[in-house]
Structures are given as structure tokens and as C-alpha cells.
Short mmCIF file of C-alpha atoms and ligand atoms in Angstrom, two decimals:
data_model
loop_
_atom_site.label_atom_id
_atom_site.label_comp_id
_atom_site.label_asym_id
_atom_site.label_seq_id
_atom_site.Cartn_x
_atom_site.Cartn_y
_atom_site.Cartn_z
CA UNK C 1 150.71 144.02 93.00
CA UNK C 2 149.96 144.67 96.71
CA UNK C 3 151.43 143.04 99.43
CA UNK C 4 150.71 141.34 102.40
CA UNK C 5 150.92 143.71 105.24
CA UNK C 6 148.07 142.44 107.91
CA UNK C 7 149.76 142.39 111.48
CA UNK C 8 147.72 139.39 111.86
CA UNK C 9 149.58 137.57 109.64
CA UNK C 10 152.48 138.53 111.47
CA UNK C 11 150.74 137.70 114.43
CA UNK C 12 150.62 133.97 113.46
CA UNK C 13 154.01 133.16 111.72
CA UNK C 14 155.62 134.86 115.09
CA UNK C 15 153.49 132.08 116.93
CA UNK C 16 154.43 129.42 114.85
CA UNK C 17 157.89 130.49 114.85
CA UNK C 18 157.68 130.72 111.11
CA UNK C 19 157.92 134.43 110.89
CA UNK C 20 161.11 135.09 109.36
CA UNK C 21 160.57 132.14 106.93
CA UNK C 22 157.35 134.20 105.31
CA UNK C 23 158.43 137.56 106.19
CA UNK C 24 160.99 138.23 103.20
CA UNK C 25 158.24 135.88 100.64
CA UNK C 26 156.82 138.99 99.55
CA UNK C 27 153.89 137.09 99.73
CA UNK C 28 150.63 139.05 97.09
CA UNK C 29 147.56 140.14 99.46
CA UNK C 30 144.46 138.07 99.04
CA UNK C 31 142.72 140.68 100.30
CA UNK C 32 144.69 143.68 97.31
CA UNK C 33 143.20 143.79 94.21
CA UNK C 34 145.45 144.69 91.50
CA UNK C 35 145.33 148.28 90.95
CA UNK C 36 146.90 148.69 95.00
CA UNK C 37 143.37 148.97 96.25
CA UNK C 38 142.38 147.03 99.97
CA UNK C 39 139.32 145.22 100.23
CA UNK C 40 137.67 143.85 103.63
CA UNK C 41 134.31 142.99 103.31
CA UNK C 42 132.40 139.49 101.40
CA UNK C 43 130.67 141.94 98.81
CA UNK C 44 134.28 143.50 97.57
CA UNK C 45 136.05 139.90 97.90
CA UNK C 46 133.03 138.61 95.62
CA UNK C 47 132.51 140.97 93.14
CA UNK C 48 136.36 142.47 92.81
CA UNK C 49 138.85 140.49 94.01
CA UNK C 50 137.82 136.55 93.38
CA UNK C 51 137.32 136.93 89.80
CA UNK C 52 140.68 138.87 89.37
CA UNK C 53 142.49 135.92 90.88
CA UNK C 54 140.49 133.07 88.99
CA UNK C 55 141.54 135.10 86.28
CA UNK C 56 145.52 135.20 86.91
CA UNK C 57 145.49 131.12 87.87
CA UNK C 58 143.62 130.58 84.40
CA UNK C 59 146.21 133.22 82.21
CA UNK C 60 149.15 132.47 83.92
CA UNK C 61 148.94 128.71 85.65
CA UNK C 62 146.47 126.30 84.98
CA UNK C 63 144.86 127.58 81.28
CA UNK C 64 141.42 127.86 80.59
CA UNK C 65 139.09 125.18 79.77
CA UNK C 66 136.39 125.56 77.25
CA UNK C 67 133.87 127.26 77.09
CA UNK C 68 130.17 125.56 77.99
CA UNK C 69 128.96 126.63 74.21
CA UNK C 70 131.46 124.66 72.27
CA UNK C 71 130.55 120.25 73.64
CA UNK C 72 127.59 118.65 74.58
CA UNK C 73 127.66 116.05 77.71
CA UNK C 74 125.26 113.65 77.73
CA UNK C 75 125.13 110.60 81.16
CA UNK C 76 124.74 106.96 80.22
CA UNK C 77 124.54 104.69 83.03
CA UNK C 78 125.98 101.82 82.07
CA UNK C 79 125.22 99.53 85.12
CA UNK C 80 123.60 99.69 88.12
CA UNK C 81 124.36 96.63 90.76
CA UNK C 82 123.44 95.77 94.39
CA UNK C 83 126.72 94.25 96.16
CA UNK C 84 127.36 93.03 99.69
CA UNK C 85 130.50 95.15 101.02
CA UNK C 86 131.27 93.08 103.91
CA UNK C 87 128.16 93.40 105.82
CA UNK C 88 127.88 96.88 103.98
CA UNK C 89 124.67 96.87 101.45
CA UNK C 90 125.76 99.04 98.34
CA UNK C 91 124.60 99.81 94.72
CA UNK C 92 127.22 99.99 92.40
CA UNK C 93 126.96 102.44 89.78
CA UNK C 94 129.11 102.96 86.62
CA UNK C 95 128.36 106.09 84.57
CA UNK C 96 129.58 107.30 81.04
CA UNK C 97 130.12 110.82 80.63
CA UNK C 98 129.91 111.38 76.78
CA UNK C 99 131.32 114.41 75.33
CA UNK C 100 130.54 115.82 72.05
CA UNK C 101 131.77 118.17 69.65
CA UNK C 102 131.77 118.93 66.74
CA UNK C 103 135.53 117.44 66.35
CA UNK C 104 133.62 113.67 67.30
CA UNK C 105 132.80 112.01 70.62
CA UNK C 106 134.63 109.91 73.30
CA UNK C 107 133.31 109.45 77.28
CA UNK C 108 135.12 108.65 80.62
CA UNK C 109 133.55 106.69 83.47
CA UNK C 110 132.60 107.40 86.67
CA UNK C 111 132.40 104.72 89.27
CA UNK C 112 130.05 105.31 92.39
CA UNK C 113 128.86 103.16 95.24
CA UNK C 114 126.12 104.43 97.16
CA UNK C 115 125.36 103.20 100.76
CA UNK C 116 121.87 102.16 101.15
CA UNK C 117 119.74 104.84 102.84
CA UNK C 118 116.49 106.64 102.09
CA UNK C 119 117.83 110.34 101.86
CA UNK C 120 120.55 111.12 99.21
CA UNK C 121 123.72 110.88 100.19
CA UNK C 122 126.46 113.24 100.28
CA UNK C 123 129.58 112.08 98.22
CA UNK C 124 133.63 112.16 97.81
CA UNK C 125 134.94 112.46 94.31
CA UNK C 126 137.98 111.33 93.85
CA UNK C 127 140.38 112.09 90.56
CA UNK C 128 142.18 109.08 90.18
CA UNK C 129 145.75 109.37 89.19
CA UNK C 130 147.20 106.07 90.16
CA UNK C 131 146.86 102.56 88.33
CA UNK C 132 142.94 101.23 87.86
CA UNK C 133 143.33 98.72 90.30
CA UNK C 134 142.83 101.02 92.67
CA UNK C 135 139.49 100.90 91.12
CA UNK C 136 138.32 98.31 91.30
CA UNK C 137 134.46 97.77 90.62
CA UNK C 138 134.40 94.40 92.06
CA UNK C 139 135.68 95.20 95.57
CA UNK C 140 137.79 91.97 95.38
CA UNK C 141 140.68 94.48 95.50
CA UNK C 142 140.85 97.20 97.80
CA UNK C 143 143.03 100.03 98.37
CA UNK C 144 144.37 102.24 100.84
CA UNK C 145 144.20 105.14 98.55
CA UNK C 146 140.35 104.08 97.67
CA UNK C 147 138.74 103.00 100.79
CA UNK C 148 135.49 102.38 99.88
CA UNK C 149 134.29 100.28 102.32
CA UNK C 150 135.34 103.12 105.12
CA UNK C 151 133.96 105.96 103.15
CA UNK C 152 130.05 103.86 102.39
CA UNK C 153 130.26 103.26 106.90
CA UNK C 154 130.16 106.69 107.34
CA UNK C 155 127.18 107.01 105.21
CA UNK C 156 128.95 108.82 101.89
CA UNK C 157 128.93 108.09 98.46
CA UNK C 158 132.31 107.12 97.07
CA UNK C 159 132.99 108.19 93.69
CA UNK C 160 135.84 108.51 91.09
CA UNK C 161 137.35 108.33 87.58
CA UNK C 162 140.69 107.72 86.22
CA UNK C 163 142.92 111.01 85.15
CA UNK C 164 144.14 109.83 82.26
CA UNK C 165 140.30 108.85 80.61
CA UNK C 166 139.58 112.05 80.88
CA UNK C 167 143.72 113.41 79.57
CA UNK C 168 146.46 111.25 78.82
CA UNK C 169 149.45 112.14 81.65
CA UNK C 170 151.96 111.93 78.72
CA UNK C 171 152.64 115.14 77.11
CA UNK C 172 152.71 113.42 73.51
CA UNK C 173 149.25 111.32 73.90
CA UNK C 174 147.59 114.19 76.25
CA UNK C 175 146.33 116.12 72.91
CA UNK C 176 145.86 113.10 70.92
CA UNK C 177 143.44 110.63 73.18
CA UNK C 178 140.87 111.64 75.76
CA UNK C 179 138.41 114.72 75.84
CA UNK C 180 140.93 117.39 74.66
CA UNK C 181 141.82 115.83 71.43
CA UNK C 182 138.09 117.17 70.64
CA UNK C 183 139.05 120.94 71.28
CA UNK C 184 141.34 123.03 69.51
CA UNK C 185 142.83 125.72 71.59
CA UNK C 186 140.23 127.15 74.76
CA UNK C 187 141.66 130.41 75.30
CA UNK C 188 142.12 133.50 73.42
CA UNK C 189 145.24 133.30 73.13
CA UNK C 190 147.23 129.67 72.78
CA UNK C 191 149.53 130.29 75.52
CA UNK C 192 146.53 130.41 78.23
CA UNK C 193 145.08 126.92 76.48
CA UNK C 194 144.05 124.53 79.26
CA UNK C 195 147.08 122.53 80.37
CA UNK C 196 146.03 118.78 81.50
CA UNK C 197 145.86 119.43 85.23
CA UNK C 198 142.52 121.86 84.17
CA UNK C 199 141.18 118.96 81.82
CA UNK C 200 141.38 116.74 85.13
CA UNK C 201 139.75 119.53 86.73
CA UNK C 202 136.96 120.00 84.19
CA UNK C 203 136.13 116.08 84.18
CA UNK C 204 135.58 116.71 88.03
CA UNK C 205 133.09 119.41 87.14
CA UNK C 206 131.38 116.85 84.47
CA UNK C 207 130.90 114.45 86.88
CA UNK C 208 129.28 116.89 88.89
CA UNK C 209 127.07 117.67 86.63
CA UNK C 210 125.59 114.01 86.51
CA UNK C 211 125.67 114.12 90.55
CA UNK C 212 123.09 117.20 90.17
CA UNK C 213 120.64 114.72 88.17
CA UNK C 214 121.28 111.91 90.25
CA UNK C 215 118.80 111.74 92.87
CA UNK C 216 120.86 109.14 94.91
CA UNK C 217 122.95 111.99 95.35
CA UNK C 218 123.75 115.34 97.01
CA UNK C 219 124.69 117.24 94.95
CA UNK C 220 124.83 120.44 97.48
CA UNK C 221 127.16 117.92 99.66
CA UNK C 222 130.10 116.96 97.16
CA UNK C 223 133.50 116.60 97.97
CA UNK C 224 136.59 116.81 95.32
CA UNK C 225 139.79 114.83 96.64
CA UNK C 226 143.18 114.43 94.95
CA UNK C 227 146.49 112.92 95.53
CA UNK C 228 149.62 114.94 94.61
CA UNK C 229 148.78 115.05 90.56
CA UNK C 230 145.50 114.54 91.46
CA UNK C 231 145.08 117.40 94.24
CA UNK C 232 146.35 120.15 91.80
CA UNK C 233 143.40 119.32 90.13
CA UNK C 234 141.26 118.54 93.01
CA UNK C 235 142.36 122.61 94.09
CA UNK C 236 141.74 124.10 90.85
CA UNK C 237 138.59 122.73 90.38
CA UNK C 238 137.06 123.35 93.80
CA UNK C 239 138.77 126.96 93.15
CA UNK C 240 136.78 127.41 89.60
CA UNK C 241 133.69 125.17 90.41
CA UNK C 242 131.55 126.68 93.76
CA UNK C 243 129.58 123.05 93.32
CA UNK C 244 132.23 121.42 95.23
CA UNK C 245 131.24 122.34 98.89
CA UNK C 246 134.58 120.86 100.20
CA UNK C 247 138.24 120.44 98.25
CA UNK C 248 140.87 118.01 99.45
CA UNK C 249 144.44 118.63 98.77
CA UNK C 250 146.19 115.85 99.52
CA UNK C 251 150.01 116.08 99.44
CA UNK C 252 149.61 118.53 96.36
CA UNK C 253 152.52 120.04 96.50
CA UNK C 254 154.18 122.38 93.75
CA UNK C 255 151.14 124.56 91.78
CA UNK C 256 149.12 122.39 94.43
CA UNK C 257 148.97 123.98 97.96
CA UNK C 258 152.69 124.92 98.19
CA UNK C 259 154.18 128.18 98.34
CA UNK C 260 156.01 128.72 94.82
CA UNK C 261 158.00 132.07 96.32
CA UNK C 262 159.66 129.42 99.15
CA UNK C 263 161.52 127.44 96.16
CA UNK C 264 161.86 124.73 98.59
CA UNK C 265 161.50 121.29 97.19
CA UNK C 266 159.90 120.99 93.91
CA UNK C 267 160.29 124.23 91.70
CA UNK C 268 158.39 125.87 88.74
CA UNK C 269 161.04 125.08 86.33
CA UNK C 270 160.86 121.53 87.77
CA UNK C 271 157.69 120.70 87.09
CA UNK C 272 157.69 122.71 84.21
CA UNK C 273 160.24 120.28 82.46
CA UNK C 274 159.55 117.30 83.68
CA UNK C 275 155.52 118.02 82.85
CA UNK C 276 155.36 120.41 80.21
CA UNK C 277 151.57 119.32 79.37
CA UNK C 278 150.17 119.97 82.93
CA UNK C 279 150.12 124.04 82.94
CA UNK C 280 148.85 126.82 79.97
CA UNK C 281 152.16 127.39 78.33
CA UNK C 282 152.42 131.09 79.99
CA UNK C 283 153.71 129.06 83.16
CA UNK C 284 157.01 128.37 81.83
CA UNK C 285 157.37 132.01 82.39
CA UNK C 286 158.20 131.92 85.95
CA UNK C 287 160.62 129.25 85.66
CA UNK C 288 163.20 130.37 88.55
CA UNK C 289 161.20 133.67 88.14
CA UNK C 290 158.66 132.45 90.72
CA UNK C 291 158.64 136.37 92.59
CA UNK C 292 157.04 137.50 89.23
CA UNK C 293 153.84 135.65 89.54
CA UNK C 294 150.81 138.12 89.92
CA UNK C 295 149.76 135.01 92.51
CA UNK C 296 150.86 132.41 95.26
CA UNK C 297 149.38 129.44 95.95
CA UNK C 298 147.42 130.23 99.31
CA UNK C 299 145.76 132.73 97.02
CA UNK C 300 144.30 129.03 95.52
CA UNK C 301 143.12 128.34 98.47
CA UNK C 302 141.43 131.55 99.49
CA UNK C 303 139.74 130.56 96.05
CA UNK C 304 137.25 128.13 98.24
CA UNK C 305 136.49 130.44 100.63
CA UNK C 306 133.81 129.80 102.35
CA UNK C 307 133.66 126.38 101.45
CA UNK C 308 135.81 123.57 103.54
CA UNK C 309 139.10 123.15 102.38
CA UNK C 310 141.73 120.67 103.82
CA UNK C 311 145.11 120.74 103.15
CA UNK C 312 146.98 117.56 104.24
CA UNK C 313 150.71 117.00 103.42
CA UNK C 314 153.48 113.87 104.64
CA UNK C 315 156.08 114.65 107.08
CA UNK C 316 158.72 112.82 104.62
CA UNK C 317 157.33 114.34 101.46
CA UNK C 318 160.07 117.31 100.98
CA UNK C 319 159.49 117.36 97.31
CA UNK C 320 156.15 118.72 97.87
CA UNK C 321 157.43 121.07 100.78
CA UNK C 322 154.61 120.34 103.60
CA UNK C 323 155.74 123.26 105.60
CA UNK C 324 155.08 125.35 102.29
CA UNK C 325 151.51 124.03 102.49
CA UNK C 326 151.19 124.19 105.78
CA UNK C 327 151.77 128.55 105.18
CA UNK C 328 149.41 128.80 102.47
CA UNK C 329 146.92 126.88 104.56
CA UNK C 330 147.14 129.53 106.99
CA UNK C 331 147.74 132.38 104.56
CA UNK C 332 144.13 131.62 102.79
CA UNK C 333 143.07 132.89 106.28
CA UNK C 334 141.97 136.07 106.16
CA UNK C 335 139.49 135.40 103.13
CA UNK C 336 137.71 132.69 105.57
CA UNK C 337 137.64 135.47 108.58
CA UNK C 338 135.66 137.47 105.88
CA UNK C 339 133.45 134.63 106.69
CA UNK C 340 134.04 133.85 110.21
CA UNK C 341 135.13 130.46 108.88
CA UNK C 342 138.61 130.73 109.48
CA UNK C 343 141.40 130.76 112.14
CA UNK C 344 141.79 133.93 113.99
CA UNK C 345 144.59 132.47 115.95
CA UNK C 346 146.99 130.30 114.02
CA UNK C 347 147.94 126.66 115.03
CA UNK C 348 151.29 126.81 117.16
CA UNK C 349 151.89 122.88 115.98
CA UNK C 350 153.41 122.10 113.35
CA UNK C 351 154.24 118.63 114.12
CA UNK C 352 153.07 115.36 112.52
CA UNK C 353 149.71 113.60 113.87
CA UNK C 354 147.96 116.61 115.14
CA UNK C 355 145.14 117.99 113.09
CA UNK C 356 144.12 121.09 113.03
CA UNK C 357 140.68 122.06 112.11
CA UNK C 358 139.34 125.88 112.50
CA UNK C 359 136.47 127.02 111.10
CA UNK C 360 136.37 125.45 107.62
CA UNK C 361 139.90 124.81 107.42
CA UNK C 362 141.56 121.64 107.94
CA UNK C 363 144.93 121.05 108.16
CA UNK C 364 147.31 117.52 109.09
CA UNK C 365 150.73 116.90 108.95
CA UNK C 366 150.71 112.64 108.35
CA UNK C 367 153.71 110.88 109.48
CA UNK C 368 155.57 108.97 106.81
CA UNK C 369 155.56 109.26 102.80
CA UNK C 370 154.34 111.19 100.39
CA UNK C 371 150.77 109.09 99.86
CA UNK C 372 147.25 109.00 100.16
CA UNK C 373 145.89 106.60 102.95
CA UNK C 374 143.04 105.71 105.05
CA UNK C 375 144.54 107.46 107.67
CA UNK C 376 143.77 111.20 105.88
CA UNK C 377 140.42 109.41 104.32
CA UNK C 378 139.40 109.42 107.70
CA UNK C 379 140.17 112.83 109.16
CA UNK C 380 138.60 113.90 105.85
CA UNK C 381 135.19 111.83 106.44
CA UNK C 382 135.06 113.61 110.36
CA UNK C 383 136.21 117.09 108.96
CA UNK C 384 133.22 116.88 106.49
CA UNK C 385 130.83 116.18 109.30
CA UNK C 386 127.44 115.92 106.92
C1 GTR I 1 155.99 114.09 91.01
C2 GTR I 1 155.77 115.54 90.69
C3 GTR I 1 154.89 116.14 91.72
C4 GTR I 1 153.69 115.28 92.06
C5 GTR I 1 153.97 113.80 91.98
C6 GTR I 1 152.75 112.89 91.90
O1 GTR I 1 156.88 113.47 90.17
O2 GTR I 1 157.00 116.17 90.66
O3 GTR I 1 154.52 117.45 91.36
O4 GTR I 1 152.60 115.63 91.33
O5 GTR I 1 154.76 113.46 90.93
O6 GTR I 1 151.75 113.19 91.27
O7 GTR I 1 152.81 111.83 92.51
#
């Protein structure tokens, strides 16, 4: 595996100050495919080294989902409603995404509100991984974590769906209710089987796939957004679906944005053992092994490239080490300059309430817990500037 070497890497962790916390992470090269070669230009990064990285996170992380010839999806839409949003005119939509094959049928909803405007709109997706109040089609309760209301002002869609339609967070029911009770292994081999953070994933990619027949919708403007849970999945789909045009990580954490190799906060083996259903079995490999992975996570994010990604993490959320996100944020860099989309000088701040947006990166540090609240919804909304 090659390693990073760039000087400007070392250029921004001595202006940040974090230089000595990266230098001995023996962090792999984004830009070093396997076999020790470099690579600096879009053609190589596209052709070489992407698809040797999607293919590591779906071995050795995350699994691998199935394959397009073995279900059938199929969009019912089960309701469509004109609400007053306080002195917001909406349509409510609720759509079933059926799934078929040839092990039966099931569906999982997804609930959209659409402001009222002529042209379609561009739209946030968000994987649900909290209670279905949060939810709520009525609007009679409303959440921080769902603002709708804020998201409709600024003239975008707001979708989402609960996780657990989609795959059970319990690693007992995950195989047994939901979509992947209607596949039997996806992979080649069992141990690189979707884990449930890739189902999640692959229901945002479903969805997506009714937003490109939707004409209230565009499709060419979609962002994924997760919490924690929920922004694993939000990373690994934007990573593995180009549809999304932007990907929210929102306090993500462990196999989210974080740096395994820092083993600060939340660990492999932690998550691991606590949530042995979320990963392809192969990741129990790098339990306290996490220098053996053939990846890190800013290699994730270089994933996007060129698309926007935003990385936000809580400045009292340790157990999803912000300052570990915060390094693969800025390690994804050199990808984006492939692009000109990326930060050429790093951020010196790394200090809660600044945001830092560069290219099509976006970073914030948000004082207080580890959450999702209207104050990221609406650095996301201005970051996405459609
Ligand atoms: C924690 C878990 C984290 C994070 C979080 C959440 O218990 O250790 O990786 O995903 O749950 O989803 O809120």
C-alpha cells in the first residue's frame, strides 16, 4: 500500500498545528493505487484508482449490496396532499418503494414535501435513524433534526425514510424483516455480504431512483444527509451512488468520516461488538488491527470527489472523534484539487462555530452534543447554494 507523502499535506497539518498528530498515522495515499504506482490527473483517479477503493470499502467495510439483476422496484404513490406550512404552501407526498424478488415482496416509504414552484426543485434526503416522530407527515410535530419548514423556505424538497423500514438496527431482526430478508448473501463470498449500514445506503439509492421519475424533482440536484448511524450511510452511499450531487456527514463518526488509524474515541472493535450487523463480516478483521486496513476513512470521502461533501461534527461528541473528521475532511483534499474543487490551503481553525467552506468542501465544528440540528440544516441549505 502506498503512503501519503505529498508535502502539501504536510504543508497543512503544520498550519493547523496538527502535524505530528497525522504524521506517524501512516495514513494510505488517495492518490497510490495499489501496486505502489502515483496517479495525478482526473483520467487516472477515474479509471484506476476510484474503483480500486470502492472496491476495498465494499470487501473489507461496508459489504456489497446486490446486484441490479436479482429485485425489481416498482413506486406507488400512496398520497399526494396540499398543506399550509405556516404561511408555507406544500404538497405532501408519501411514496412506496416496493421491492421484489423472487424470495417475496415488502416496500419502505418515502415522505417528501415539495415547496410550491414552477421549476423542479432540488431536494435533501434524509436517512432517518431516530424515532418516527421525527417524521411526522402531519407537521403537527416538528423536529430539530427534521426541519421541514426551514428546508421548503429555502426553496428545497425535503425528503426521508426511516432506517429501520428499509433494515432492522437489531442484529437478530436485521436479516429477518425489511428488504434484506429477500436476499440471500450479495457478494461472492459471505464475508463481503452487505452489512446493514449498505442496506441503508441502498434504500437511499432506491429513493433516488423514484426522484429521477418524479418530475417535481431534481434529480441532478439531490442531497443525501445522515446523522451519526445515519451519516455512515449517508457517506457510503454518496461514495457508491454519483446521483447524489452532495453527501452530508453529520457527526458520523467511527467507519463514518473519522480516522480509524487515530483510535481515538470510538474503535473498530467497538463498533464491531456492539453492532455486529452494520459492516460485511471481513470488518471484524481489523479489530485493534486498524493499521492493516488497505483504506482510511478520508479515502471515503475522496470517494465524492467532485461532488460537495460536508463533514460536520460536535465539539462535545469525543466518541465520534471530531478532530478525526476534521483530518479526513482535509485529507480527501488532494482528490478535489484534481478538480480545482478543493482547499489548496488548509483551514488554520479548528475551533467550534466557524465554518469552513473551500471549493466543494464544507466543514463545521458545532458547539455542544453529538446531534443533528437546525443549526447544521442551515449551513447545509447555504453550502448547497442551488
Ligand atoms: C453509537 C455508536 C456510534 C454512532 C451512534 C449513533 O452508539 O457507537 O457509532 O453511530 O451510536 O448512531 O447515534
Amino acid at each position: 500500500m502506498h503512503k501519503i507523502t505529498l508535502t502539501y499535506i504536510t504543508g497543512i497539518m503544520l498550519m493547523t498545528g496538527l502535524h505530528t498528530m497525522t504524521e506517524a498515522l501512516n495514513l494510505p495515499d488517495p492518490l497510490g493505487l495499489e501496486n505502489g504506482t502515483s496517479i495525478s490527473t482526473q483520467e487516472q483517479w477515474e479509471t484506476l484508482r476510484r474503483s480500486e477503493l470502492l472496491t476495498l470499502f465494499a470487501d473489507e467495510i461496508y459489504g456489497h449490496a446486490p446486484a441490479p439483476s436479482k429485485y425489481i422496484t416498482t413506486f406507488k404513490i400512496v398520497d399526494t396532499k396540499e398543506m399550509m406550512l405556516g404561511d408555507i404552501t406544500a404538497t405532501r407526498k408519501r411514496v412506496n418503494i416496493y421491492l421484489e424478488t423472487e424470495r417475496g415482496e415488502t416496500y419502505f416509504e418515502v415522505l417528501i414535501f415539495l415547496p410550491a414552484q414552477a421549476e423542479p426543485s432540488p431536494c435533501f434526503l434524509l436517512i432517518c435513524n431516530r424515532d418516527q416522530e421525527h417524521l411526522d407527515p402531519t407537521r403537527m410535530i416538528k423536529s430539530d433534526f427534521w426541519p421541514v419548514e426551514t428546508i421548503l423556505k429555502q426553496g428545497y424538497a425535503a425528503a426521508a425514510f426511516m432506517n429501520r423500514e428499509v433494515a432492522p438496527d437489531d442484529p437478530d431482526l436485521t436479516w429477518r424483516y425489511g428488504m434484506k430478508r429477500l436476499f440471500k448473501q450479495t457478494a461472492q463470498s459471505e464475508a463481503s455480504s452487505w452489512g446493514t449500514i449498505a442496506a441503508w445506503s441502498w434504500g437511499a439509492s432506491r429513493a433516488m431512483d423514484y426522484f429521477e421519475t418524479d418530475p417535481d424533482i431534481d434529480a441532478s440536484k439531490v442531497a443525501i444527509v445522515g446523522h451519526s448511524r445515519g451519516g455512515k450511510a449517508a457517506l457510503w452511499a454518496g461514495a457508491s451512488d454519483e446521483r447524489f450531487a452532495m453527501v452530508v456527514s453529520n457527526n458520523s463518526g467511527c467507519s463514518g468520516a473519522a480516522l480509524a488509524r487515530r483510535k481515538s474515541g470510538e474503535r473498530v472493535k467497538d463498533i464491531n461488538d456492539r453492532f455486529p450487523h452494520w459492516f460485511a463480516d471481513n470488518y471484524k478483521k481489523y479489530n485493534d488491527a486498524e493499521d492493516d486496513l488497505p483504506v482510511d476513512q478520508h479515502t471515503l470521502l475522496a470517494l465524492i470527489a467532485p461532488r460537495k461533501v460536508y463533514v460536520a461534527s460536535a465539539s462535545d461528541d469525543a466518541w465520534a472523534d471530531p478532530q478525526g473528521e476534521y483530518l479526513a475532511w482535509q485529507m480527501a483534499a488532494p482528490v478535489y484539487q484534481l478538480y480545482d474543487k478543493g482547499l489548496g490551503i488548509a483551514p488554520k481553525n479548528f475551533e467550534p462555530g466557524i465554518q469552513h467552506w473551500i471549493g466543494n468542501m464544507g466543514y463545521h465544528l458545532r458547539p455542544g452534543k453529538h446531534n443533528l440540528m437546525v443549526y447544521d440544516w442551515k449551513r447545509y441549505l447555504k453550502f448547497a447554494g442551488w
